[in-house]
Coordinates of C-alpha atoms and ligand atoms in Angstrom, one line a residue:
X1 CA 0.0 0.0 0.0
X2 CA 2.5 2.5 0.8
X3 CA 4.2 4.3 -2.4
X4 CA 8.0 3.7 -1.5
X5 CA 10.3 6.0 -2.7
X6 CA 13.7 3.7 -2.9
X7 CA 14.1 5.0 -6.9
X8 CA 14.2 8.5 -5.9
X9 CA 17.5 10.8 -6.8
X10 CA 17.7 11.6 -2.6
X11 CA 21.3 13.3 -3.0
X12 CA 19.9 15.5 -5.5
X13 CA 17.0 16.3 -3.8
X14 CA 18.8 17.3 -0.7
X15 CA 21.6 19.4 -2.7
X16 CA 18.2 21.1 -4.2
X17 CA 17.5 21.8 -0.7
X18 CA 20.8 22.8 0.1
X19 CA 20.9 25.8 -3.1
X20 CA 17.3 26.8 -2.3
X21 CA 18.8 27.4 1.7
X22 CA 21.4 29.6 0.5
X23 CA 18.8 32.0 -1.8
X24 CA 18.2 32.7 2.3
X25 CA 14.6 33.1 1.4
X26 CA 13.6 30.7 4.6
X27 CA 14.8 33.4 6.8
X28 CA 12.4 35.8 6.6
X29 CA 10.1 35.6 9.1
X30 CA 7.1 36.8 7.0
X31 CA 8.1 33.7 4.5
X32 CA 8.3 31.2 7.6
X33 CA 4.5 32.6 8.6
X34 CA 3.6 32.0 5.5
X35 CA 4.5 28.4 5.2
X36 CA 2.9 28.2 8.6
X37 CA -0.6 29.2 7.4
X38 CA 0.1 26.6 3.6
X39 CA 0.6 24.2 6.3
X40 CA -2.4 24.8 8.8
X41 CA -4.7 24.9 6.0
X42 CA -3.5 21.9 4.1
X43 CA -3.9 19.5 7.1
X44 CA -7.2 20.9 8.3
X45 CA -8.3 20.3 4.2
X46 CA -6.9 16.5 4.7
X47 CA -8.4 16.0 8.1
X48 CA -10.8 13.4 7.2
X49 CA -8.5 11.5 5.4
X50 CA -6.1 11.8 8.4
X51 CA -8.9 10.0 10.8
X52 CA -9.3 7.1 8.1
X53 CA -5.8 6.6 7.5
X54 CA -4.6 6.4 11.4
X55 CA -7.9 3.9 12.1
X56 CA -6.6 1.6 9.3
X57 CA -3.3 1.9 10.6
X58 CA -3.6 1.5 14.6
X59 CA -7.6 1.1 15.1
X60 CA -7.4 4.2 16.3
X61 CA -10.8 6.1 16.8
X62 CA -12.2 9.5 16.0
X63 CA -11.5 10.7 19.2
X64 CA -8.2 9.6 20.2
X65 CA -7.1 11.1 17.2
X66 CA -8.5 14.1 17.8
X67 CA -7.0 14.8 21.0
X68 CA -3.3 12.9 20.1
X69 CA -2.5 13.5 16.4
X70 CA -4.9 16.1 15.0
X71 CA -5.0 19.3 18.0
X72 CA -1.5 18.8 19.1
X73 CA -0.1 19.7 16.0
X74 CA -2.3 22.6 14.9
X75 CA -2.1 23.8 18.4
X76 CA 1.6 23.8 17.8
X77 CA 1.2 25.8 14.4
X78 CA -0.8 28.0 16.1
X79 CA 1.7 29.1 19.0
X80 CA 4.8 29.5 16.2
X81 CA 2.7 31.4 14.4
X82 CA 1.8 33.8 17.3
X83 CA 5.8 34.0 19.1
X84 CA 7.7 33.3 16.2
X85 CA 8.4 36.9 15.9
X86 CA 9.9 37.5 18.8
X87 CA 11.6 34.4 19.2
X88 CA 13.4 35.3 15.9
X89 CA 14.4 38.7 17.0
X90 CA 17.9 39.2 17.8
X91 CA 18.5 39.5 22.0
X92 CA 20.5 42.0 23.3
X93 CA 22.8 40.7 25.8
X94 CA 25.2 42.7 28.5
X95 CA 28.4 43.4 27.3
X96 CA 31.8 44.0 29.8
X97 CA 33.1 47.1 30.3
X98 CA 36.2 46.3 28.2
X99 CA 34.3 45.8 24.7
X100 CA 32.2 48.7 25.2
X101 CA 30.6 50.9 23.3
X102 CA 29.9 47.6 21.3
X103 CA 26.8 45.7 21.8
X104 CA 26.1 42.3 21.8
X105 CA 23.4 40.2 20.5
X106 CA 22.5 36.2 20.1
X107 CA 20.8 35.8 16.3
X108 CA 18.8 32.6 16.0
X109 CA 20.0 31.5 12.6
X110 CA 17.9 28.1 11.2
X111 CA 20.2 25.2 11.3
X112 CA 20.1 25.2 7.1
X113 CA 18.5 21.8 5.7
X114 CA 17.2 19.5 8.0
X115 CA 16.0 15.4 8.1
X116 CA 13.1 14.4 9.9
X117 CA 12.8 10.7 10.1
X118 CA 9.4 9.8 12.1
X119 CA 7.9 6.7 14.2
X120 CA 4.7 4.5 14.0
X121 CA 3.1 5.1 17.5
X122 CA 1.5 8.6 16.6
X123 CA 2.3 8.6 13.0
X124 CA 1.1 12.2 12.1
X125 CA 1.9 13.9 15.4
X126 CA 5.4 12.7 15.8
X127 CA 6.3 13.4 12.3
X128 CA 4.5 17.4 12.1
X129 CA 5.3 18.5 15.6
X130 CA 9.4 18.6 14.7
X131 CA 8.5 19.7 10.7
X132 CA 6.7 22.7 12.6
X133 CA 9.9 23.7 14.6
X134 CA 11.8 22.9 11.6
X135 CA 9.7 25.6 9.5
X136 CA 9.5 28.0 12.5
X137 CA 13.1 28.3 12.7
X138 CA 13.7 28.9 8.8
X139 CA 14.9 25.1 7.5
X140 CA 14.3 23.3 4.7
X141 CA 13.4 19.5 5.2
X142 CA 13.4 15.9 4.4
X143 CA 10.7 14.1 6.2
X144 CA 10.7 10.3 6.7
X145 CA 7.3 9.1 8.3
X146 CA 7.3 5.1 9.6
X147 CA 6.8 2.4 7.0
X148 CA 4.6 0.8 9.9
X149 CA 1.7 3.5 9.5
X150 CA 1.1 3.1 5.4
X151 CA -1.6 5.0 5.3
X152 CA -1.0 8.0 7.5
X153 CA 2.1 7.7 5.7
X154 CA 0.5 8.8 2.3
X155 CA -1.3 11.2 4.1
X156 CA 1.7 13.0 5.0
X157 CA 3.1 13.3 1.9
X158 CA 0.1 14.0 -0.2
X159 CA 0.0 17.1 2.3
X160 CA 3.6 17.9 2.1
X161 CA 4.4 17.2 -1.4
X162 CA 1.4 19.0 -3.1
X163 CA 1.5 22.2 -0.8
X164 CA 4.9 22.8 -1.0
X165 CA 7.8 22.7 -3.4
X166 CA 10.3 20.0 -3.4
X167 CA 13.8 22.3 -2.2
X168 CA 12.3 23.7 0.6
X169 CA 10.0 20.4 1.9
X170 CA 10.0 17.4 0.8
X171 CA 8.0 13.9 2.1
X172 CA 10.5 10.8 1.0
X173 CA 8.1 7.4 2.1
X174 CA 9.5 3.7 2.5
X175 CA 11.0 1.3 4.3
X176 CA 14.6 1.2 6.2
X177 CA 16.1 1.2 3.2
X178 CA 15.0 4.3 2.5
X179 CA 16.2 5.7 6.0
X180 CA 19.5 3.9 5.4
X181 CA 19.8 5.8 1.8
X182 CA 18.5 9.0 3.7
X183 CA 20.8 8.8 6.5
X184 CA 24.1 8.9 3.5
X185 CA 23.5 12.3 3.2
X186 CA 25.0 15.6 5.1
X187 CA 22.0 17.3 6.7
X188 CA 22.4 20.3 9.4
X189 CA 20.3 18.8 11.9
X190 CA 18.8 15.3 12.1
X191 CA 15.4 14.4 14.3
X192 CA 14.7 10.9 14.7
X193 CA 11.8 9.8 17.0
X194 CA 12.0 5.6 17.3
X195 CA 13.7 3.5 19.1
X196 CA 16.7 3.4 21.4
X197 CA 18.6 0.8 18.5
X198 CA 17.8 2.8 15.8
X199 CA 18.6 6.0 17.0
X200 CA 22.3 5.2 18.0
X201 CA 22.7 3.9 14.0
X202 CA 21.2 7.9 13.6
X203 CA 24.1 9.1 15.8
X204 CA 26.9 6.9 14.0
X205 CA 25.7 8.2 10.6
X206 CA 25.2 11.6 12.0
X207 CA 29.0 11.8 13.2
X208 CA 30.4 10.8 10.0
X209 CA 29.1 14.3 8.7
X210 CA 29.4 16.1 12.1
X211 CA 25.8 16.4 12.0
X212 CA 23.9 17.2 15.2
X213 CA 21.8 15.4 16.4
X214 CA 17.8 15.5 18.6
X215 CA 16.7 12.3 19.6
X216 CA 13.5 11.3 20.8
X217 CA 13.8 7.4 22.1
X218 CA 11.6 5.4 24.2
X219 CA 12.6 3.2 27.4
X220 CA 11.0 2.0 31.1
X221 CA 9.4 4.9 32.2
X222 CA 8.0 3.5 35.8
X223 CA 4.9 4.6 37.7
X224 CA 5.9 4.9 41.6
X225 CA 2.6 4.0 43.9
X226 CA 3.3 5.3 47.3
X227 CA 1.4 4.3 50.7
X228 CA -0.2 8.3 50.7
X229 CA -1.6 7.9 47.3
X230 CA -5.0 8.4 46.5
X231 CA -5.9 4.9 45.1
X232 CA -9.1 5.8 42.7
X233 CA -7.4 8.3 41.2
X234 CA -4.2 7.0 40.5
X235 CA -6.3 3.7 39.2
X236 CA -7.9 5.7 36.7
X237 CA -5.0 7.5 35.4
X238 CA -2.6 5.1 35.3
X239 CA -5.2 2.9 33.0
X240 CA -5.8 5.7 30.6
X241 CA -2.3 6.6 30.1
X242 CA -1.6 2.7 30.0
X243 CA -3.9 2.5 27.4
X244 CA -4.4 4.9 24.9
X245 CA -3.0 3.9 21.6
X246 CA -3.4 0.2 22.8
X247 CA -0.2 1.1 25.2
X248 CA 2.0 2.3 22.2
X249 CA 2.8 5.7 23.9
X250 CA 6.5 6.5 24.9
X251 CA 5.9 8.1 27.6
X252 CA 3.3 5.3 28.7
X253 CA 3.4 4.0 32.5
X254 CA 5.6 1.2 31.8
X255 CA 5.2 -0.9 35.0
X256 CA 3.9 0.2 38.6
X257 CA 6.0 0.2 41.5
X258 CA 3.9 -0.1 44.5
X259 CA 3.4 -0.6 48.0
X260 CA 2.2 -3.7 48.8
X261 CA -0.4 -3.0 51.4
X262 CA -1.9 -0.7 48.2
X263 CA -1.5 -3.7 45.3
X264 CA -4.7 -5.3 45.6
X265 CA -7.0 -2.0 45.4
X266 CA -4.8 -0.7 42.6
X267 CA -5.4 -3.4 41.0
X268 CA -8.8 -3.8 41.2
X269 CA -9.1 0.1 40.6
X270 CA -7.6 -0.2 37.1
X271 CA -9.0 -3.0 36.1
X272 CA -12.4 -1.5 37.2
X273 CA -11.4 1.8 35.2
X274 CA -10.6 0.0 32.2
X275 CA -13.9 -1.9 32.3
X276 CA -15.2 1.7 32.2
X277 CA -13.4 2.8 29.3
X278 CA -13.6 -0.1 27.0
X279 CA -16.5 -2.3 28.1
X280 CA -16.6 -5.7 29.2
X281 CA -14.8 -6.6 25.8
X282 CA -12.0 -3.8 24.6
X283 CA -12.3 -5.6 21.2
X284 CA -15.7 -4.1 20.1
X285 CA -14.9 -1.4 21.7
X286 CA -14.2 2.2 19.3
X287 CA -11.8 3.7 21.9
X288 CA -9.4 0.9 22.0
X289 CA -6.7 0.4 19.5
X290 CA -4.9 -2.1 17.4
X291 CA -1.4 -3.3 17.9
X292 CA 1.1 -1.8 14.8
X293 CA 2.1 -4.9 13.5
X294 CA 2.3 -9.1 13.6
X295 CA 5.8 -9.1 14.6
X296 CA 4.7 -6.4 17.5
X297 CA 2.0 -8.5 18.1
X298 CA 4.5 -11.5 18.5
X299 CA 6.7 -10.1 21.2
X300 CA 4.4 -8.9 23.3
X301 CA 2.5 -12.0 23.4
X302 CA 5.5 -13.7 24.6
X303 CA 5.6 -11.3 27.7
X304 CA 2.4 -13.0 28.6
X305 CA 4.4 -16.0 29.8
X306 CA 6.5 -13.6 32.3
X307 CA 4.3 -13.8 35.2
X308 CA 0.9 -14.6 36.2
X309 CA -2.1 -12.5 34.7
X310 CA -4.8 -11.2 37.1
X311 CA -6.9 -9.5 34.5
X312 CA -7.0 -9.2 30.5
X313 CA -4.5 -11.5 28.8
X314 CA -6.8 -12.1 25.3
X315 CA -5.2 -11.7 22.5
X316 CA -5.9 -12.1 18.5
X317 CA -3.1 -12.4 15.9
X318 CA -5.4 -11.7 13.3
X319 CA -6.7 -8.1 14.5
X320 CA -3.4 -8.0 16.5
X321 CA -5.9 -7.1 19.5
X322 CA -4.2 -7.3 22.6
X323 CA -6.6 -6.9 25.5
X324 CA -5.6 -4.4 28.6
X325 CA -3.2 -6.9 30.6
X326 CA -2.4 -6.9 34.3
X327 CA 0.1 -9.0 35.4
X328 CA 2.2 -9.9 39.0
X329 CA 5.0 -12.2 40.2
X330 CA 7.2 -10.8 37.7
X331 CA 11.2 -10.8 38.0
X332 CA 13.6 -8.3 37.1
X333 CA 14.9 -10.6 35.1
X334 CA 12.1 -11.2 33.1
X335 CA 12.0 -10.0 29.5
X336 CA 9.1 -8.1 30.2
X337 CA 11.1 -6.4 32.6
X338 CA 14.2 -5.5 30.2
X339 CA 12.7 -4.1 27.1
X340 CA 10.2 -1.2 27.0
X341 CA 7.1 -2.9 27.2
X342 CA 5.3 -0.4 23.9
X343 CA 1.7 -2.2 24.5
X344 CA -1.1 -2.6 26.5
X345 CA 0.7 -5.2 29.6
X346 CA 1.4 -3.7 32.9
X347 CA 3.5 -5.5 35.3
X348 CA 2.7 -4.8 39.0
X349 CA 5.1 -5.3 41.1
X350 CA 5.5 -4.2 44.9
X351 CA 7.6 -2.9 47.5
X352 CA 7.3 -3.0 51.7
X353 CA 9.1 0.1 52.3
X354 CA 11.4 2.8 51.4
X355 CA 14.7 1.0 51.2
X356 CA 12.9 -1.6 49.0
X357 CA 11.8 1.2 46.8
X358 CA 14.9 3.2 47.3
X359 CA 16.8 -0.2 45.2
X360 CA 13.9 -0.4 42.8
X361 CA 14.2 2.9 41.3
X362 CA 15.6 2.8 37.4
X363 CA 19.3 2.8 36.7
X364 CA 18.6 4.3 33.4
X365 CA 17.0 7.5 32.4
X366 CA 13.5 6.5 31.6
X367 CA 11.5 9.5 29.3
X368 CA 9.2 9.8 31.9
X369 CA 8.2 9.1 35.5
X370 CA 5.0 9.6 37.3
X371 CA 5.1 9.8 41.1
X372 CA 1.4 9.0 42.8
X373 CA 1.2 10.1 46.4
X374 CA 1.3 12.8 48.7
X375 CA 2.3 15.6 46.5
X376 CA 5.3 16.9 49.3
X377 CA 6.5 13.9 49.1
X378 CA 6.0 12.2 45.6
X379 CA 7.7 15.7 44.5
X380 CA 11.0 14.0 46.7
X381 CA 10.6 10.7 45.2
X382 CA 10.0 12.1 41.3
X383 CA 13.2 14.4 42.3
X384 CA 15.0 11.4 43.1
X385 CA 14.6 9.6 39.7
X386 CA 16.5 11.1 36.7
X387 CA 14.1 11.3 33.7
X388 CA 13.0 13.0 30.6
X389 CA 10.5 14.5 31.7
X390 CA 6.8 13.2 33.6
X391 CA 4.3 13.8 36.4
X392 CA 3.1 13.8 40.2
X393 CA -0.4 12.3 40.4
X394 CA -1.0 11.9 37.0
X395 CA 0.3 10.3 33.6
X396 CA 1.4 11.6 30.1
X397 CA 0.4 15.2 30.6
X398 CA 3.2 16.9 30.9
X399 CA 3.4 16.3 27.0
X400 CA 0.6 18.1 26.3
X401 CA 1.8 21.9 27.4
X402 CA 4.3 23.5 24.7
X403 CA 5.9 25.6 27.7
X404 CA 7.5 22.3 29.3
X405 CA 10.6 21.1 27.2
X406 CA 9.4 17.6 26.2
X407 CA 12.7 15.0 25.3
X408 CA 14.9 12.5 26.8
X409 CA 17.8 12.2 28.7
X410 CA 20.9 9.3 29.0
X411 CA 19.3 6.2 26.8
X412 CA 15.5 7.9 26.3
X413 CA 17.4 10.7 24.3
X414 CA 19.0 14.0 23.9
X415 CA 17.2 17.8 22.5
X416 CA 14.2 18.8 23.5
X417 CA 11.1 20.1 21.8
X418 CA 8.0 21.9 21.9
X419 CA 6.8 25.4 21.4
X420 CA 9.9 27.5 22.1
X421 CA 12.0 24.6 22.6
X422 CA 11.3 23.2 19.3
X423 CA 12.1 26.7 17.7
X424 CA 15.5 26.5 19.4
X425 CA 15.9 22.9 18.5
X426 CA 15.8 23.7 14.8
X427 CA 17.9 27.0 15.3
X428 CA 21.7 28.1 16.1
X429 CA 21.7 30.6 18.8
X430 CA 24.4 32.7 16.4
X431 CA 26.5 35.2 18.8
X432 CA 27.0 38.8 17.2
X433 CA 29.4 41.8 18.1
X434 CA 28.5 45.0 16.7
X435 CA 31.2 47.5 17.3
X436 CA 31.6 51.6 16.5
X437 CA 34.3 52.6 14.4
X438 CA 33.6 56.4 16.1
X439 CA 36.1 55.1 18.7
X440 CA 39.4 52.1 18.8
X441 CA 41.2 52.9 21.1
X442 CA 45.4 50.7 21.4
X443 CA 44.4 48.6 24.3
X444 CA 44.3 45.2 22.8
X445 CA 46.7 45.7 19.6
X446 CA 50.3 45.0 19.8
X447 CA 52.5 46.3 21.5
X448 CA 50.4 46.8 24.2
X449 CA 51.2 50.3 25.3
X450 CA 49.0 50.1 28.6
X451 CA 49.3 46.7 29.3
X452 CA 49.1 47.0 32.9
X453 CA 45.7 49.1 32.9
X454 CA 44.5 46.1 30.5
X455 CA 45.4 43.6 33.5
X456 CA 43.6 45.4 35.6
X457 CA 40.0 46.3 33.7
X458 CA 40.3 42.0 33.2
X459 CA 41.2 41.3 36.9
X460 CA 38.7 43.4 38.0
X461 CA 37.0 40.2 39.7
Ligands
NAD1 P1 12.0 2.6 15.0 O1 13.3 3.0 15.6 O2 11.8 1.1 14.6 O3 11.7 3.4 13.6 C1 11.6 4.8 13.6 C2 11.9 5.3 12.2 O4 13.3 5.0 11.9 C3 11.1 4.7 11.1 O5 10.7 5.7 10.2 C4 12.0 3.7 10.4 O6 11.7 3.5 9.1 C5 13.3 4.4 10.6 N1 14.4 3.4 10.6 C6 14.5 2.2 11.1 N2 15.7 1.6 10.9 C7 16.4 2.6 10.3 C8 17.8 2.6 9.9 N3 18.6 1.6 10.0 N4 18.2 3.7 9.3 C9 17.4 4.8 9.1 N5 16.1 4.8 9.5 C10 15.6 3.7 10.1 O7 10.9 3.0 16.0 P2 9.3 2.8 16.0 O8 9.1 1.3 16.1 O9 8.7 3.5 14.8 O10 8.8 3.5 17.3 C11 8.9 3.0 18.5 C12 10.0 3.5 19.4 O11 10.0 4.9 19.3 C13 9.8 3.2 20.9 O12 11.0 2.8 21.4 C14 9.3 4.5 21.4 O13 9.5 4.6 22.8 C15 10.0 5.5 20.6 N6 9.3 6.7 20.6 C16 9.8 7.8 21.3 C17 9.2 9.0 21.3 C18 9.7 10.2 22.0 O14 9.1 11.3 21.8 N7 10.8 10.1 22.8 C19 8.0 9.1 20.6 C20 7.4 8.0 20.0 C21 8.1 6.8 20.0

């Protein structure tokens, strides 16, 4: 179904991008605005098809689409399109007494042409977000949506690649092939969004071209249970931030951490909320989603074997349905415990007091943490947890505000985007002197005549 592009001439499309860069017509602001409004309107025109394409592709409904692909990313438009102005503008900075009268100024200056390679779990979202900070900032772009999501795929680049002209943006579809043959190139910038594997082969080809680099990658990201926490609640949230997208969400509770005397009424509690959400059978249910792929499908089945399930645990290869999963008496050691889970399986696992905690809590970076409990003190235990990013008594929402930074650190990656953060991603803060000829006076120019005044202006501390 999807139209691969392996025959297409990708060096010369990016040295077209590359000429069209240096015409510097991407750097005025009124240009990028623009492109901005092209964009807006050619999505909104392609909305329906956007609603069809991700329901063929994940099962996902109206709805969740809404909130997670479609509003996110005009939302987005819509904020670059109100600060981008001023975030272009040139900032004065102070200047020391020894360059005076010259002033000093940062310049964002775009990076120049930019790749955009895209992942299946919100096809559209993930792969327009960056492309907005990428026009915001004055780059020209290659886009690579996932292979995974055929059809929101096409969608994509029928947007792309009939709005605007191939030098400044350009949608390349296909396979890892494709990638591989994208990734040959020099670019100014790559994004990748994916997986922790994939994006180190990103960094290796990035290096060859010293080519720097954002990257958005996935990992454990726990959800800590503590004895204060409100139980309902914390039930609820953690099932709907579990489940949305059938549990293919990066920042997705990966397992629960909690205290024991609390396990049996969380449990109860999410199953109770999911039974809420989806019905007594998820599968007929339009809220609930389909798992990407068979060979998805495949591992997460096997995790079913990892410990014992105490609610959900159907599963159908066919409409790669995975029902909402629950399950205890895991191990650390346990596959399920390893790898980032990316589907709708929760392990439970508990904890009898602080210490215990204290020796459960990740050795890597996850993207995100949520902390449920008193807020003083699941504020000390979130502090204690290095992360990307994440939330105390709740799930996922810190991804939805465009004034938090959103990105990894350590193993769940490196940049950050959103709002301002994503016009900064996509632009070099470019330092600027601007000095007065009215005025030079000997100090710094051979043979330094009053040296010893010199010495003392820059020892002045
Ligand atoms: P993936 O790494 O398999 O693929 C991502 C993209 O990379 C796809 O477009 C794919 O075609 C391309 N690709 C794959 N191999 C390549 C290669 N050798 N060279 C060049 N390109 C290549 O990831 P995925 O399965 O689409 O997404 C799931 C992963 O992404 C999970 O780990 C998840 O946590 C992570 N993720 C992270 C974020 C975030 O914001 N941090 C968001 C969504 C997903």
């Amino acid at each position: 179904m999807i139209t691969t592009d392996i025959h297409i001439d990708i060096p010369s499309l990016v040295s077209s991008q590359r000429k069209f860069y240096r015409f510097q017509k991407t750097k005025s602001i009124d240009f990028r605005k623009q492109q901005l409004k092209r964009l807006r309107k050619a999505i909104i025109e392609s909305e329906q098809q956007l609603y069809q394409a991700v329901e063929k592709d994940l099962g996902k409904g109206y709805e969740e689409a809404f909130l997670t692909e479609m509003s996110l990313v005009i939302k987005e438009i819509d904020l670059h399109l109100k600060h981008l102005s001023r975030w272009a503008k040139p900032k004065r900075v102070s200047s020391p007494i020894y360059i005076l009268p010259s002033k000093s100024e940062v310049v964002p200056e775009p990076m120049g042409v930019v790749l955009i390679i895209g992942p299946f779990n919100y096809p559209f979202q993930l792969t327009m977000a960056p492309l907005v900070g990428a026009m915001s900032g004055g780059n020209c772009c290659v886009i690579k949506p996932s292979e995974q999501t055929p059809h929101t795929a096409n969608v994509i680049q029928q947007v792309i690649n009939s709005t605007f002209d191939d030098h400044y943006l350009h949608v390349v579809t296909g396979d890892v092939e494709v990638g591989k043959a994208l990734l040959r190139q020099a670019y100014d910038l790559i994004f990748f969004t994916g997986s922790t594997t994939v994006g180190k082969i990103v960094m290796q080809k990035a290096a060859e071209h010293l080519c720097p680099v954002v990257l958005e990658l996935g990992g454990k990201s726990p959800s800590i249970v503590l004895p204060s926490a409100d139980v309902t609640t914390t039930a609820k949230r953690i099932a709907w931030g579990k489940t949305i997208n059938a549990g293919q969400t990066c920042i997705a509770p990966d397992y629960i951490l909690v205290h024991r005397d609390l396990a049996d009424s969380l449990i109860d509690g999410i199953s109770k909320h999911w039974k809420d959400m989806y019905g007594d059978e998820p599968e007929k249910s339009n809220h609930y989603g389909r798992i990407v792929s068979e060979r998805a499908f495949d591992r997460l089945t096997q995790y079913l074997n990892d410990g014992q399930v105490v609610y959900g645990g159907h599963a159908d290869r066919e409409s790669r349905y995975i029902a909402p999963t629950i399950l205890r008496d895991v191990n650390t050691d346990d596959a399920v415990m390893k790898e980032e889970i990316f589907g709708p399986i929760l392990p439970v696992i508990t904890y009898k007091d602080e210490t215990d905690l204290k020796h459960m809590l990740p050795e890597e970076k996850p993207l995100a943490c949520y902390v449920f409990g008193n807020e003083k003190e699941a504020i000390k235990w979130f502090d204690q947890v290095d992360a990307g990013g994440g939330a105390i008594n709740d799930t996922i929402l810190h991804v939805s505000n465009a004034n938090i930074p959103f990105g990894g650190v350590g193993k769940s990656g490196m940049g950050n985007y959103h709002g301002k953060s994503s016009f900064d991603a996509f632009t070099h803060q470019k330092g600027r002197i601007v000095s007065k000829t009215w005025i030079d006076p000997n100090l710094r120019y051979p043979p330094y005549k009053s040296f010893s005044w010199i010495k003392r202006l820059l020892k002045s501390w």
